[in-house]
Coordinates of C-alpha atoms and ligand atoms in Angstrom, one line a residue:
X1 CA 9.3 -27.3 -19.9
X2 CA 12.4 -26.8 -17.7
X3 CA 12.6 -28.9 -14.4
X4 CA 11.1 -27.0 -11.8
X5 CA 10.8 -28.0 -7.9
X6 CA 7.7 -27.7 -6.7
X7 CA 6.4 -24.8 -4.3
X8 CA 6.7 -26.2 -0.8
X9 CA 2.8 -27.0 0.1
X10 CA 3.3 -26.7 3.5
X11 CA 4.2 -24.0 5.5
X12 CA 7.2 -24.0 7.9
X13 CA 6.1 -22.2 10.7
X14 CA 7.0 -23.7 14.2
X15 CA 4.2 -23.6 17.2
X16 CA 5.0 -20.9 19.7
X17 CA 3.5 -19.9 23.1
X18 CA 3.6 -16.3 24.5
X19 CA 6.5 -14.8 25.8
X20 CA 5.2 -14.7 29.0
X21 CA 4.5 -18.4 29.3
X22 CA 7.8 -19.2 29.1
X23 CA 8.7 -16.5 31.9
X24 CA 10.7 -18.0 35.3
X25 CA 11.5 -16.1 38.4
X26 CA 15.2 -14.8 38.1
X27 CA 15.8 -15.8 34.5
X28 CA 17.6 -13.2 32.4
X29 CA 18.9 -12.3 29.3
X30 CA 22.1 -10.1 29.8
X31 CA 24.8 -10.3 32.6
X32 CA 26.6 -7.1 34.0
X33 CA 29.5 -7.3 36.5
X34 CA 29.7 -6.2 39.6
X35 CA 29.0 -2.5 40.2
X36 CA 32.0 -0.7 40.8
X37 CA 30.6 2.2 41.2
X38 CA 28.0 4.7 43.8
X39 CA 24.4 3.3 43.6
X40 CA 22.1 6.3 41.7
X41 CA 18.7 6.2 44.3
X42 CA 16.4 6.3 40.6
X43 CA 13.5 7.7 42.7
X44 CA 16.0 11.1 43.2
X45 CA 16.0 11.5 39.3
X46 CA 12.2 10.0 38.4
X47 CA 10.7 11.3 41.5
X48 CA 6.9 10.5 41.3
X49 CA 7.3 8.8 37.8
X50 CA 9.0 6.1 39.4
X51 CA 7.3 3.0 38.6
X52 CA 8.1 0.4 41.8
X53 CA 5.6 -2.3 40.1
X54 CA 6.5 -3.6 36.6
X55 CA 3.8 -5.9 36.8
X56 CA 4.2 -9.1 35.2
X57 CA 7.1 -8.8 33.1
X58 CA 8.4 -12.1 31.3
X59 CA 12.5 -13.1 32.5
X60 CA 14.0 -15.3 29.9
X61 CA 17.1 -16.3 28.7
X62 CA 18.6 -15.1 25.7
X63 CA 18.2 -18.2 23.3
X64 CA 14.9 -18.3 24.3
X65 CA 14.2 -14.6 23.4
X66 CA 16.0 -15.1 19.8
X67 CA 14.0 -18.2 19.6
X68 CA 10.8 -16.9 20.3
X69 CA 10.9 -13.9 17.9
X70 CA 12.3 -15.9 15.1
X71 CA 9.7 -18.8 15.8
X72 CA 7.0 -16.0 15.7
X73 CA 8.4 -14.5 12.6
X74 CA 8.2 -17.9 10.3
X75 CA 4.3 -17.4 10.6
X76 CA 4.8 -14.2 8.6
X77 CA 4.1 -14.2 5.2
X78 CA 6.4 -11.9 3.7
X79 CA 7.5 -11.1 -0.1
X80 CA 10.8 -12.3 0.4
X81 CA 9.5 -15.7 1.0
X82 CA 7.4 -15.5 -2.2
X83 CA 4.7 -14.7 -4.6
X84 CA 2.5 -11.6 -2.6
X85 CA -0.1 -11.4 -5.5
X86 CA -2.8 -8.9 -3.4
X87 CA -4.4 -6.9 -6.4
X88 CA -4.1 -3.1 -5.7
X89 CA -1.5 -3.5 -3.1
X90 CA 1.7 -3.7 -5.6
X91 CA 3.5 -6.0 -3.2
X92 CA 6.3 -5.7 -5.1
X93 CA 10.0 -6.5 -3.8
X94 CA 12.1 -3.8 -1.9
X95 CA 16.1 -4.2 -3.0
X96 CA 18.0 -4.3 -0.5
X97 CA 20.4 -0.8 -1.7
X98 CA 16.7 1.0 -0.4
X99 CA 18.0 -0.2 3.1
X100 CA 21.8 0.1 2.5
X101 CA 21.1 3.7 1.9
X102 CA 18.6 4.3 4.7
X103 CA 21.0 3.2 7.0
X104 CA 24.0 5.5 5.6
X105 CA 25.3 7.5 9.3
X106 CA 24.6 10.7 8.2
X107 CA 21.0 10.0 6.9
X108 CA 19.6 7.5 9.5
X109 CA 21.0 9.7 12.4
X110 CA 19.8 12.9 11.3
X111 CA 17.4 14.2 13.4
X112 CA 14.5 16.7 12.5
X113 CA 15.0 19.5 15.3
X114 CA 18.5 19.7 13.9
X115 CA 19.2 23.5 12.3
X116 CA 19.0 24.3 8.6
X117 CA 22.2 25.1 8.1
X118 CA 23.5 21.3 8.9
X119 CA 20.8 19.5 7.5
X120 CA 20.9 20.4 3.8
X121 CA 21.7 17.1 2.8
X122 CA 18.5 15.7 4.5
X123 CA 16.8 19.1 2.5
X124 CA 18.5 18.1 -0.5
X125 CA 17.2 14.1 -0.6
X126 CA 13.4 15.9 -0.3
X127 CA 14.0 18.3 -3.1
X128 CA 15.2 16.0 -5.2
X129 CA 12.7 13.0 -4.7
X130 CA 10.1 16.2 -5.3
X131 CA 11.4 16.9 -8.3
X132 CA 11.9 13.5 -10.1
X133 CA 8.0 12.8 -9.0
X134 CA 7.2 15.8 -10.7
X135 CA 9.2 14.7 -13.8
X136 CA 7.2 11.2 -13.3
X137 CA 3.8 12.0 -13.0
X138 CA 3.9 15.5 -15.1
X139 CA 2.3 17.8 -12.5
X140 CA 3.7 21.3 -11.2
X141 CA 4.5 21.0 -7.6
X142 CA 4.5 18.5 -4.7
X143 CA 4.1 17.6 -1.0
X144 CA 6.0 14.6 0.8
X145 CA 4.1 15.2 4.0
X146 CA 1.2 12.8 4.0
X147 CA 1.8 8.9 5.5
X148 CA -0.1 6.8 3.0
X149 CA -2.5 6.9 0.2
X150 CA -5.8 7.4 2.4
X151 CA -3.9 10.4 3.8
X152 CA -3.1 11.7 0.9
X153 CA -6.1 11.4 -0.6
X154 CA -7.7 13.5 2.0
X155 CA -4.7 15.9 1.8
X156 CA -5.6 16.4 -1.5
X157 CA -9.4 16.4 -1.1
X158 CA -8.7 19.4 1.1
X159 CA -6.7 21.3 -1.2
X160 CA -9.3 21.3 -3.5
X161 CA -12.0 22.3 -0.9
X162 CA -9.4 25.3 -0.4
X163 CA -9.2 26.1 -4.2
X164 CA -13.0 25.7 -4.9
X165 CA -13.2 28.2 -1.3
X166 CA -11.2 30.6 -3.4
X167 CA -13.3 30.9 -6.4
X168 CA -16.2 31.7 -4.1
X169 CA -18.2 28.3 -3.9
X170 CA -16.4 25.0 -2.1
X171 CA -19.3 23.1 -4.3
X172 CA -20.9 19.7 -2.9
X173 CA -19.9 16.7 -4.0
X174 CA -17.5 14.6 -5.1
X175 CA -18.1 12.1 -8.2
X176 CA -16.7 8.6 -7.1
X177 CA -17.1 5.6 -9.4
X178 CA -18.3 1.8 -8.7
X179 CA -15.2 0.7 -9.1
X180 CA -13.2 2.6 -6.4
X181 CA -11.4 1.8 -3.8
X182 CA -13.4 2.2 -0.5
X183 CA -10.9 4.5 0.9
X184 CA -12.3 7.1 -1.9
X185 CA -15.5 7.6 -0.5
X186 CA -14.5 7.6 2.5
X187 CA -12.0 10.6 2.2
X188 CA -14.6 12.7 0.6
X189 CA -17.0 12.2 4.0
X190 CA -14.3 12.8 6.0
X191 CA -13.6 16.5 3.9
X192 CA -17.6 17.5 4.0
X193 CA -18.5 16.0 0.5
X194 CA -21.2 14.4 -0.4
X195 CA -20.4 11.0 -2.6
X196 CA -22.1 10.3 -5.5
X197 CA -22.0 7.2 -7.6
X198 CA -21.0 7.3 -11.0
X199 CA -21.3 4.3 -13.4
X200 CA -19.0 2.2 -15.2
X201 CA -19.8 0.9 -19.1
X202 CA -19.8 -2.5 -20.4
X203 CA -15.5 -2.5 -20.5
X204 CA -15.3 -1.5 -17.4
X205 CA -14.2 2.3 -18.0
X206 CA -16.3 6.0 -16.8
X207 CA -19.5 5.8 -18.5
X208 CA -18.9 9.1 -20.4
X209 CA -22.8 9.5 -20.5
X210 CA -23.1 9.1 -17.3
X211 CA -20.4 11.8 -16.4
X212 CA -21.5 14.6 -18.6
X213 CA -25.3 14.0 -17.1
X214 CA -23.9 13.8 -13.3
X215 CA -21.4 16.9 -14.0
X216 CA -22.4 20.3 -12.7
X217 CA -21.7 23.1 -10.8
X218 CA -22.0 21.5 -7.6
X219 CA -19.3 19.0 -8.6
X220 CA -15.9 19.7 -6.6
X221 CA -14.2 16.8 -8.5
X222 CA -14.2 13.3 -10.1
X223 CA -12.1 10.9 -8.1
X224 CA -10.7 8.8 -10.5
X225 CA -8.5 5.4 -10.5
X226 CA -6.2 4.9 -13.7
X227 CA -6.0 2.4 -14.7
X228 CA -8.6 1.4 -12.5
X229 CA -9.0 -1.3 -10.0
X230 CA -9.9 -3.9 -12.7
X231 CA -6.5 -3.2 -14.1
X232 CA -8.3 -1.7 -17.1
X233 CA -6.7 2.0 -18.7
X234 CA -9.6 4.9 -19.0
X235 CA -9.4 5.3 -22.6
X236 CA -11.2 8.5 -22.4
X237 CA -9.4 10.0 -20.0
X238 CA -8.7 13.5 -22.1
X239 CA -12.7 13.4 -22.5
X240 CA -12.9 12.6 -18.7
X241 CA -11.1 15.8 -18.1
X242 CA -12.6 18.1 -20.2
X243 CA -16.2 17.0 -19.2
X244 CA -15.1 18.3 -15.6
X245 CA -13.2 21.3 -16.6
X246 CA -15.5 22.5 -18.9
X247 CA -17.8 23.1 -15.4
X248 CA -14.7 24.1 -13.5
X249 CA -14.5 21.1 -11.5
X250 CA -11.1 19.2 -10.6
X251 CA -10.3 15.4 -11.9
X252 CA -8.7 13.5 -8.8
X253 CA -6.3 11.0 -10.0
X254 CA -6.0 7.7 -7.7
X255 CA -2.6 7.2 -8.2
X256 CA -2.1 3.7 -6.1
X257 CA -1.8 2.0 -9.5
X258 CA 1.2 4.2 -11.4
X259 CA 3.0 1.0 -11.1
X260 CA 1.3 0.6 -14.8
X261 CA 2.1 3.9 -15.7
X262 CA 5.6 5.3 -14.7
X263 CA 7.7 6.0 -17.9
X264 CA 5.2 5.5 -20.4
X265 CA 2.3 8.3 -19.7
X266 CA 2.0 11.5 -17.0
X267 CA -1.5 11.8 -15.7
X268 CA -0.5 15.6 -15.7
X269 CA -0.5 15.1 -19.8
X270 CA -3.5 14.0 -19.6
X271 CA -5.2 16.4 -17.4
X272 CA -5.0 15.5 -14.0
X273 CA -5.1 18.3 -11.4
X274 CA -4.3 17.0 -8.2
X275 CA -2.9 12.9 -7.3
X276 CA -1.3 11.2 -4.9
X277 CA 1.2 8.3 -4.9
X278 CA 1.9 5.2 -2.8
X279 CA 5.3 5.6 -2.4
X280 CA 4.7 2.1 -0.5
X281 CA 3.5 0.6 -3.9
X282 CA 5.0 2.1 -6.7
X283 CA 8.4 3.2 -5.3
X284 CA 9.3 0.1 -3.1
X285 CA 9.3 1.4 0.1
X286 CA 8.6 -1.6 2.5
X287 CA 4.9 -2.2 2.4
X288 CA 2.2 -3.9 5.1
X289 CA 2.4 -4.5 8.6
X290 CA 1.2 -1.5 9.2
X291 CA 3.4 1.2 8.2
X292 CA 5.1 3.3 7.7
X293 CA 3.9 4.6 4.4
X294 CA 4.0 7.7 2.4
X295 CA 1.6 9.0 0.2
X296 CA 2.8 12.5 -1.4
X297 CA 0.3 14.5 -3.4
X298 CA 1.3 16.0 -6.6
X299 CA -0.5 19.0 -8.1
X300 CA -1.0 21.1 -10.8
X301 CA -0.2 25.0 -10.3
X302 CA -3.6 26.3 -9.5
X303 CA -3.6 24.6 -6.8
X304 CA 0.0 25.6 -5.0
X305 CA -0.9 28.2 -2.5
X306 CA -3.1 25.2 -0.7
X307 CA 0.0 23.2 -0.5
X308 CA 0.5 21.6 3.3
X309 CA 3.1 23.8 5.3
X310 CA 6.3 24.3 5.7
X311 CA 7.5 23.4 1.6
X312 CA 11.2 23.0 0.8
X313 CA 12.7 26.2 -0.8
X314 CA 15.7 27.4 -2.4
X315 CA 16.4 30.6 0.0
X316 CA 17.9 33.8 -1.5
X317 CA 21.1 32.8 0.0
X318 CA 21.0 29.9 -2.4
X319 CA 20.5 26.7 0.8
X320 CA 17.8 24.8 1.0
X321 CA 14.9 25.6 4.1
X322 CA 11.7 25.3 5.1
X323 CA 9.0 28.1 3.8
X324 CA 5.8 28.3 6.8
X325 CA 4.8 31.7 5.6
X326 CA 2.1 30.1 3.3
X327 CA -1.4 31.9 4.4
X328 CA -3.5 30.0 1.7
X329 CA -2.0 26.7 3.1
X330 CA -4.2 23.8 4.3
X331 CA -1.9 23.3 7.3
X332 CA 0.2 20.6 8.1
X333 CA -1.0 17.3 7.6
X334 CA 1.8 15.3 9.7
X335 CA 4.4 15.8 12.2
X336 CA 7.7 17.3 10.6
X337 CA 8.0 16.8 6.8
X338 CA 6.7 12.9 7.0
X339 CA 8.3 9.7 6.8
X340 CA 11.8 10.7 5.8
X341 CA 13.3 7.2 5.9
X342 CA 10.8 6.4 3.1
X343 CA 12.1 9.0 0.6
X344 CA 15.0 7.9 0.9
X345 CA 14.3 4.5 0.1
X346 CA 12.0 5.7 -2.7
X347 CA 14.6 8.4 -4.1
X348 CA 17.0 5.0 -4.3
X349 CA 15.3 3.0 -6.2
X350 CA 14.1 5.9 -8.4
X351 CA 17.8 6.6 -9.2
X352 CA 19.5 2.8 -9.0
X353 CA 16.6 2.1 -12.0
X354 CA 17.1 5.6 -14.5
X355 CA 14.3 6.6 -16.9
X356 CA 14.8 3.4 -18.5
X357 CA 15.1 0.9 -16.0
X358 CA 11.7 2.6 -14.5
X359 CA 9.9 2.2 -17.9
X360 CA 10.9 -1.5 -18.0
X361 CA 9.9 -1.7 -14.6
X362 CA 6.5 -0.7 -15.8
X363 CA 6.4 -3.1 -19.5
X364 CA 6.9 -5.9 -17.3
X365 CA 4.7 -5.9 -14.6
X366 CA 2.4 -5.3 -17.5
X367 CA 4.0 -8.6 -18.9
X368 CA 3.4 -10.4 -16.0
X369 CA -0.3 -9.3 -15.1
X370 CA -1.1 -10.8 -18.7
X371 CA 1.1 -13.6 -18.5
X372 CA -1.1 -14.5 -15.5
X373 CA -4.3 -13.9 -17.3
X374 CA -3.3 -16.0 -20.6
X375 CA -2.5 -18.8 -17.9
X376 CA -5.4 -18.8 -16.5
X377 CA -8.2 -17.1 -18.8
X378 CA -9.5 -21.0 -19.5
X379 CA -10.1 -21.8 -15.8
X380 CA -11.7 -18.8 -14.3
X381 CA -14.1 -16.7 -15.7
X382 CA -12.8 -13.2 -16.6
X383 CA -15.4 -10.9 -16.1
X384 CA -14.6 -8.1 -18.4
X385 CA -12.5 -8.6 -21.6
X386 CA -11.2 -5.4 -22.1
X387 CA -6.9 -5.5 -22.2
X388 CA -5.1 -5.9 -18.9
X389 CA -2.9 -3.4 -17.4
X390 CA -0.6 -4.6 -14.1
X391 CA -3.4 -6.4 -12.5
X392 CA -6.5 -9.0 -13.6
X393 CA -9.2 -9.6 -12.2
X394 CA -11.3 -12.9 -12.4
X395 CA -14.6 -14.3 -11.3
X396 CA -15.1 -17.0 -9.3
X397 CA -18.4 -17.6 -11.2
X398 CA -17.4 -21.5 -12.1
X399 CA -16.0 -22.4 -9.2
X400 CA -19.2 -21.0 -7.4
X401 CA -21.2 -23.5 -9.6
X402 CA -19.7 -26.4 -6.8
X403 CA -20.5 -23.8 -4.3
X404 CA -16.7 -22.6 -4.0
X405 CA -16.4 -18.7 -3.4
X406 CA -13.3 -16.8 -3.5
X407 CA -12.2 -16.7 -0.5
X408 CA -12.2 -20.6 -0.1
X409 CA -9.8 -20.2 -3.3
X410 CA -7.6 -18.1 -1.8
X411 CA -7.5 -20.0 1.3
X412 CA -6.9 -22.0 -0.2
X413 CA -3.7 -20.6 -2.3
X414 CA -2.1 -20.4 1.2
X415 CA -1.6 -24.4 1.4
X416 CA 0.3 -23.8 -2.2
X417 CA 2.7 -21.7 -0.2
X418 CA 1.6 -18.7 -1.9
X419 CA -0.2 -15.3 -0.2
X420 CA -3.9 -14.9 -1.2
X421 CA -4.4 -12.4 -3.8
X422 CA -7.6 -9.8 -3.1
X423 CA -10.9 -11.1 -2.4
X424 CA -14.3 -9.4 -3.3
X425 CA -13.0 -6.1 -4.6
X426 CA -13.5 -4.1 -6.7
X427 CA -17.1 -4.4 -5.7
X428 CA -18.6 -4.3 -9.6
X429 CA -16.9 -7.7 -10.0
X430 CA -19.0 -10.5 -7.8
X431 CA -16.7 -13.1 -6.4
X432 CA -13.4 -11.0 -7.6
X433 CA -10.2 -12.7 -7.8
X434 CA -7.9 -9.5 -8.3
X435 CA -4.2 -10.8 -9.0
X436 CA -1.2 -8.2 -9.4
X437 CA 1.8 -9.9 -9.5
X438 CA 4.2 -7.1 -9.7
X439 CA 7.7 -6.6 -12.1
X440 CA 9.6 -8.4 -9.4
X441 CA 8.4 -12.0 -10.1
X442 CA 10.3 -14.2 -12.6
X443 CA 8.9 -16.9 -15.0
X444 CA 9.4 -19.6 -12.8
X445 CA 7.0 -18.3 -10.2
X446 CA 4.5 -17.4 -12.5
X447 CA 4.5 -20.6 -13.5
X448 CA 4.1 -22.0 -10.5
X449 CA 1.4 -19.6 -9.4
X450 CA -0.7 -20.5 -12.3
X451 CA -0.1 -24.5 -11.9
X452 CA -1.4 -23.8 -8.2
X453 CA -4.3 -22.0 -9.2
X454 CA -5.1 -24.4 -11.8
X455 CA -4.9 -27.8 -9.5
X456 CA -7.2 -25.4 -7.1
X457 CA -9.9 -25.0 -9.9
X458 CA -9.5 -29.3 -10.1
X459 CA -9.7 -29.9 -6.7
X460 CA -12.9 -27.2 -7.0
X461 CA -14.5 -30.2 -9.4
X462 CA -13.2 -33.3 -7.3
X463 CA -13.4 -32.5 -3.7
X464 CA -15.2 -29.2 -3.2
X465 CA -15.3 -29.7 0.8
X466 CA -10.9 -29.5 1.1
X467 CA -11.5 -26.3 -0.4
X468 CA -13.7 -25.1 1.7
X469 CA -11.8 -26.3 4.5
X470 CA -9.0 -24.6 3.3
X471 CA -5.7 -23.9 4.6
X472 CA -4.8 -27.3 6.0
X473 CA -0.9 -26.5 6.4
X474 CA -1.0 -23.5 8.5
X475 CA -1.2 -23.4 12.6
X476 CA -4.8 -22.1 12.6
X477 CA -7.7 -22.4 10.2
X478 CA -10.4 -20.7 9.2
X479 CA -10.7 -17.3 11.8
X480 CA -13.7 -15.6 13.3
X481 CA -13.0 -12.4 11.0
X482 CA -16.1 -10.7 12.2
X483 CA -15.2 -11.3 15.6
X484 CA -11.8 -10.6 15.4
X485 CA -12.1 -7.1 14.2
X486 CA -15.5 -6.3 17.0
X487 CA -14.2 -8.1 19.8
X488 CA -10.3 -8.1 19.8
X489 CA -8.5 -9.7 22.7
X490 CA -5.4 -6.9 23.2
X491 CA -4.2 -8.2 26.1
X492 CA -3.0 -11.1 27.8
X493 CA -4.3 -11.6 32.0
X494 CA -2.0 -14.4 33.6
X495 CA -4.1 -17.1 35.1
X496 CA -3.9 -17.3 38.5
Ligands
PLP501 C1 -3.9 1.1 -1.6 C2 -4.9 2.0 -2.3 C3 -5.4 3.1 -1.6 C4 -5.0 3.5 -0.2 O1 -3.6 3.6 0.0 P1 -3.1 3.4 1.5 O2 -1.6 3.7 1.4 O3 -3.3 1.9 1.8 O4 -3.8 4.3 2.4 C5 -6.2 3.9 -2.3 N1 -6.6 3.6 -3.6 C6 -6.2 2.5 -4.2 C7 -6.7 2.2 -5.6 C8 -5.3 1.6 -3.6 O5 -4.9 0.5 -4.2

């Protein structure tokens, strides 16, 4: 084996106070010269907005703003830094070209009041991103509108309450199964539907049983993951389908996980009706921190006239506009036509990769998903056997044996300099250690991933308590999750 320097096991962040801390009366960042010219009396333009009292602002120099933001910043984990290996997430790596073209004049500064006529290059990026997501996943017709996958899912969830409305019944429920991701269920309360549970077999897949027992005519839809959240392919997916359609109901695809998929099969081959897809994930678009995302649903013709308003349209004229004469429509789901500066990011990496370079995208974070679980199949238990897709999940049914769950595990991953990959989910797998490395790692940090993992599962046997007292590098331990998320503290009081 090659010569290979070791991940940096502790973490290089630097303490840091709050901005306001460092605050001293008269300090400032920015020097102007003298006025040379009239004073403006603000309260004349503001009137009654005029806000006399800034309250407690911080004044600081300008070293010790660039210092402050770039001390805070090194306590970011980010995936330029290295391995992000959150199951489900596909943290994968955003090139750099996504920004270069982003921040091209005419795109960045183009504003979304600005006429039709003079922004057909703008219409031009949305048609076109339409279309080659069409071409990807095989369906009919498209909306960019929605801001992530949640949203989408609902977008689409209400689309086929509309199209169920239309053949004279909206039906009941929606079919959901163990394995789903939580926002799933939640999208079907949020449209009216009642959830029902639907069982997986002994590889993990739709228990086809199940489903033709649980199917009816109150059944709106099966919302379905593929491959599903233990990185495992539904086999029977053309089954799946007809089981649904033969009682006219719809099959939802999840489509958070076409990072497996792209370039090798269309869920609209295989008889999806209605999906939506992380642009966030699949497409590169930056990821985490809480936005912003995209999540654009892609349907199959029945279900067009429910499509969000306004769509993009080739007018007689032969330009591009916006069609809002749509009176089967859902409505709008977000404010303009959504996250613009993510299409364009995703439309780049969609063209700088081709057909081809997307399918090798896909091969290899298939690679690397099993390269991890080959690495590691000896030291954690893997729970079900069936192949691996882009992400594996483990067990942490051995280490649990010394009373070590997964979440001390992935804690303790951090000291490794790595980000911890997804804790307890999917919920069918106790102790789940979901790991989805993505097509953007190489060998080398593979490698070191799996060496890290490995010396945890030792440390497991020899000192059990450091791994529970895991992270040991970082600035803070172990958090008050529980009371973090109840009883946040927004907002910092001076003391005085
Ligand atoms: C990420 C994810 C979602 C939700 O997508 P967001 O963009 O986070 O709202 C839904 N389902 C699955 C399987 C996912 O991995």
């Amino acid at each position: 084996m090659k010569h290979m320097t070791r991940k940096a096991t502790r973490h290089v962040n630097q303490n840091e106070g709050l901005i306001f801390e460092k605050s001293s009366p008269g300090k400032a960042a920015w020097k102007l010269p003298p006025l040379d010219v009239p004073e403006v009396d603000a309260s004349k333009i503001l009137g009654a907005s005029e806000r006399k009292d800034l309250g407690e602002m911080p004044e600081v120099s300008e070293i010790e703003i660039i210092r402050h933001f770039t001390r805070l910043s090194t306590w970011n984990y980010a995936i330029d830094l290295g391995m992000y290996p959150l199951g489900s997430c596909t943290m994968k790596y955003n090139p750099r070209v996504n920004e270069a073209v982003a921040r091209v004049e005419g795109i960045a500064n183009g504003h979304p009041y600005q006429p039709g006529e003079i922004s057909q290059g703008a219409l031009l990026i949305l048609k076109t991103l339409s279309e080659q997501l069409i071409e990807i996943t095989g369906m009919d017709a498209i909306t960019l509108q929605p801001a992530a996958g949640a949203h989408g899912e609902m977008t689409g969830l209400l689309m086929v309450r509309a199209y169920h409305q239309s053949q004279g019944n909206a039906r009941k429920k929606i079919l959901i199964p163990d394995s789903a991701h939580g926002t799933n269920p939640a999208t079907a309360a949020m449209v009216n539907y009642a959830v029902e549970n639907l069982k997986s077999d002994a590889r993990g897949m739709v228990d086809l049983a199940a489903l033709e027992s649980q199917m009816n005519e109150d059944v709106a839809a099966l919302m379905l993951t593929n491959p599903n959240t233990l990185g495992v392919f539904e086999q029977d997916i053309h089954k799946i389908a007809d089981i649904l359609h033969a009682k006219g109901g719809l099959l939802y695809m999840d489509g958070a996980n076409m990072n497996a998929l792209v370039g090798k099969v269309r869920p609209g081959d295989f008889g999806v009706d209605v999906m939506h897809l992380n642009l966030h994930k699949t497409f590169s678009t930056p990821h985490g921190g809480g936005g912003p995302g995209s999540g654009p649903v892609a349907i199959k013709k029945k279900l067009e006239p429910f499509l969000p308003t306004p769509v993009v349209v080739t007018k007689p004229d032969g330009t591009l506009g916006f069609e809002y004469d749509r009176p089967h429509s859902v409505g709008r789901v977000r404010a303009f036509y959504g996250n613009f500066g993510m299409f364009v990011r995703a439309l780049a990496y969609i063209q700088a990769n081709g057909p081809d370079g997307l399918r090798q995208t896909t091969e290899d974070a298939v690679l690397n998903a099993n390269y991890i679980r080959k690495g590691l199949e000896d030291t954690y238990d893997l729970p079900y056997a069936t192949p691996t897709m882009h992400e594996v999940v483990f067990s942490d049914k051995l280490q649990a044996k010394k009373g070590v769950r997964t979440m001390d595990i992935a804690k303790r991953l951090i000291d490794y300099g790595f980000h911890p990959y997804t804790t307890a989910f999917p919920l069918i797998v106790p102790g789940a250690l979901m790991i989805e490395p993505t097509e953007s790692e190489p060998t080398e940090e593979l490698d070191l991933f799996i060496e890290a993992m490995k010396s945890i599962a030792e440390e497991v046997e020899e000192d059990p308590q450091m791994v529970l007292d895991a992270p040991h590098s970082t600035r803070v331990s172990r958090l008050d999750e529980t009371a973090a998320a109840r009883k946040p503290l927004l907002r910092w009081k001076p003391e005085n």
